[in-house]
mmCIF file of C-alpha atoms in Angstrom:
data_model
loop_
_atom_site.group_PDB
_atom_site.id
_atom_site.type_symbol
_atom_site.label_atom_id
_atom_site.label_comp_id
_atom_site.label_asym_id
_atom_site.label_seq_id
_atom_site.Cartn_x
_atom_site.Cartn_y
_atom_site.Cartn_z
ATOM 1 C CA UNK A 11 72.999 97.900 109.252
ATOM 2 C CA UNK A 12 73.996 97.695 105.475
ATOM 3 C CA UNK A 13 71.719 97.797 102.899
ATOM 4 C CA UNK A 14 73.653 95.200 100.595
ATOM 5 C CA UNK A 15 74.251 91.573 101.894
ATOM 6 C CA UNK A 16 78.051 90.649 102.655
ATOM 7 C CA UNK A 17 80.228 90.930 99.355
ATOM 8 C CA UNK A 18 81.012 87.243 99.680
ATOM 9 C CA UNK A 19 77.295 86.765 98.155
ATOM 10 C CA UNK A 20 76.999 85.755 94.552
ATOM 11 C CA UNK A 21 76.206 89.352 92.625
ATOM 12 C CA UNK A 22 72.518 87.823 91.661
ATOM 13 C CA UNK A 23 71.294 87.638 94.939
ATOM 14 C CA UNK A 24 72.776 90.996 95.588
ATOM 15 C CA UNK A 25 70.899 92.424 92.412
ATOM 16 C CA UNK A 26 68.079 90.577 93.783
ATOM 17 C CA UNK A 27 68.033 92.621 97.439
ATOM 18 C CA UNK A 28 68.332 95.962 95.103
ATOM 19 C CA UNK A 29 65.399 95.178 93.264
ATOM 20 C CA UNK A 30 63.968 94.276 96.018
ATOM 21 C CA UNK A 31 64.840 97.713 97.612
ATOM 22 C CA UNK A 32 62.982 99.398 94.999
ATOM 23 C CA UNK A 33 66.178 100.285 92.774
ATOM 24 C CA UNK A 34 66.014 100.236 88.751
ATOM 25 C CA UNK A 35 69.206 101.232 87.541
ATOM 26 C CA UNK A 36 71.070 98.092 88.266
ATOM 27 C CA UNK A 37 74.060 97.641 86.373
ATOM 28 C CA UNK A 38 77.413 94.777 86.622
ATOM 29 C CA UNK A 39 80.771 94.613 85.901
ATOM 30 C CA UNK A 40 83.307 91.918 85.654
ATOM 31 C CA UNK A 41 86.222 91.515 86.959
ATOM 32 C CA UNK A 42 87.999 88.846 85.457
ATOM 33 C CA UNK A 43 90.525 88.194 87.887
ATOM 34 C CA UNK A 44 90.124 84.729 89.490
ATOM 35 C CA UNK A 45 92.863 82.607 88.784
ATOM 36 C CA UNK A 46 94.109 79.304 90.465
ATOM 37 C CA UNK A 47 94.993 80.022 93.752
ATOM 38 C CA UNK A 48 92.713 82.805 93.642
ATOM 39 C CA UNK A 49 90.986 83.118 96.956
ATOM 40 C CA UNK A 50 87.453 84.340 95.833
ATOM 41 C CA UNK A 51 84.341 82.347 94.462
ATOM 42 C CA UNK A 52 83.126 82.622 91.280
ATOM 43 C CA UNK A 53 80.175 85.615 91.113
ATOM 44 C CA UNK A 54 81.359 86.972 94.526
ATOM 45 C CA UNK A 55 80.762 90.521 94.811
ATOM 46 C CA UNK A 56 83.740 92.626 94.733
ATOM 47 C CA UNK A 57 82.132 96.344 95.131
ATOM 48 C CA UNK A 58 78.692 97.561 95.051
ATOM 49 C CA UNK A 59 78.782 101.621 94.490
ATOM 50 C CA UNK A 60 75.154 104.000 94.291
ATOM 51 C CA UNK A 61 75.503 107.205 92.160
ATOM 52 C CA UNK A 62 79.190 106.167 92.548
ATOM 53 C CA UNK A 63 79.435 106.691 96.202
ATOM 54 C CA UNK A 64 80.796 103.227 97.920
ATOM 55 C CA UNK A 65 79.819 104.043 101.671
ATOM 56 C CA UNK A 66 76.167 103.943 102.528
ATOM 57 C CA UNK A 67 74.013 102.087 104.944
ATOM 58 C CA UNK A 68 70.274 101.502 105.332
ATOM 59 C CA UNK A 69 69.767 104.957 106.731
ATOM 60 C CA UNK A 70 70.989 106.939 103.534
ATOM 61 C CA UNK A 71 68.545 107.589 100.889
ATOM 62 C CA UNK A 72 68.240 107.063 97.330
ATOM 63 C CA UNK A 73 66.060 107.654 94.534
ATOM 64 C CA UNK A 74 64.582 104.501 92.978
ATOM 65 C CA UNK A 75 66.727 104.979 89.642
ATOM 66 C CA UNK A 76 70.106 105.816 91.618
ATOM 67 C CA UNK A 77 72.700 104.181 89.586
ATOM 68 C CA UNK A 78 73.513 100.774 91.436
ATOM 69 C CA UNK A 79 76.880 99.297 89.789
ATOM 70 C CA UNK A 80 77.493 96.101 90.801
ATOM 71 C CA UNK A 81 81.311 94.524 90.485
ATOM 72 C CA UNK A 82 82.387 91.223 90.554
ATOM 73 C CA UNK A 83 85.124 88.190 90.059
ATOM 74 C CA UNK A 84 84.735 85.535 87.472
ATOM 75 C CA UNK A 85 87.380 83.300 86.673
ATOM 76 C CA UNK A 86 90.055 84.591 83.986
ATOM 77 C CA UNK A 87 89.768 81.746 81.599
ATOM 78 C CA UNK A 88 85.864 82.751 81.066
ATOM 79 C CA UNK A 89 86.862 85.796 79.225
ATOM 80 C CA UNK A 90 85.582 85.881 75.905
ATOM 81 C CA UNK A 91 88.321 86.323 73.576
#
């Protein structure tokens, strides 16, 4: 079983299940990359990595302030300029 919910979750509920986990060192990215015709929803969860390692499941463990690094889409046009 994973420990992260499906990657077509908005990234705040996925922060939410890491705090939730125990984890402290939560951090996002954006990907600004959504543009019309763009099949992905605005906040969904690209990539979720933990100490950089992108393949882990509920049985691997982690120390509580394991660096969590959360990536996700956002529409283009939000971009600050």
């Amino acid at each position: 079983s994973c420990l992260y919910p499906l990657y077509t979750d908005v990234y705040l509920d996925v922060i939410k299940s890491f705090e939730s986990a125990g984890f402290t060192n939560i951090t996002t990215f954006i990907e600004y990359d959504i543009v019309t015709g763009w099949f992905a929803d605005k906040g969904e969860v690209k990539s979720v990595t933990i100490n950089g390692d992108s393949k882990f499941d509920s049985g691997n463990k982690y120390r509580p302030d394991a660096q969590v690094m959360i990536t996700y889409h956002m529409p283009r046009k939000d971009k600050l300029k």
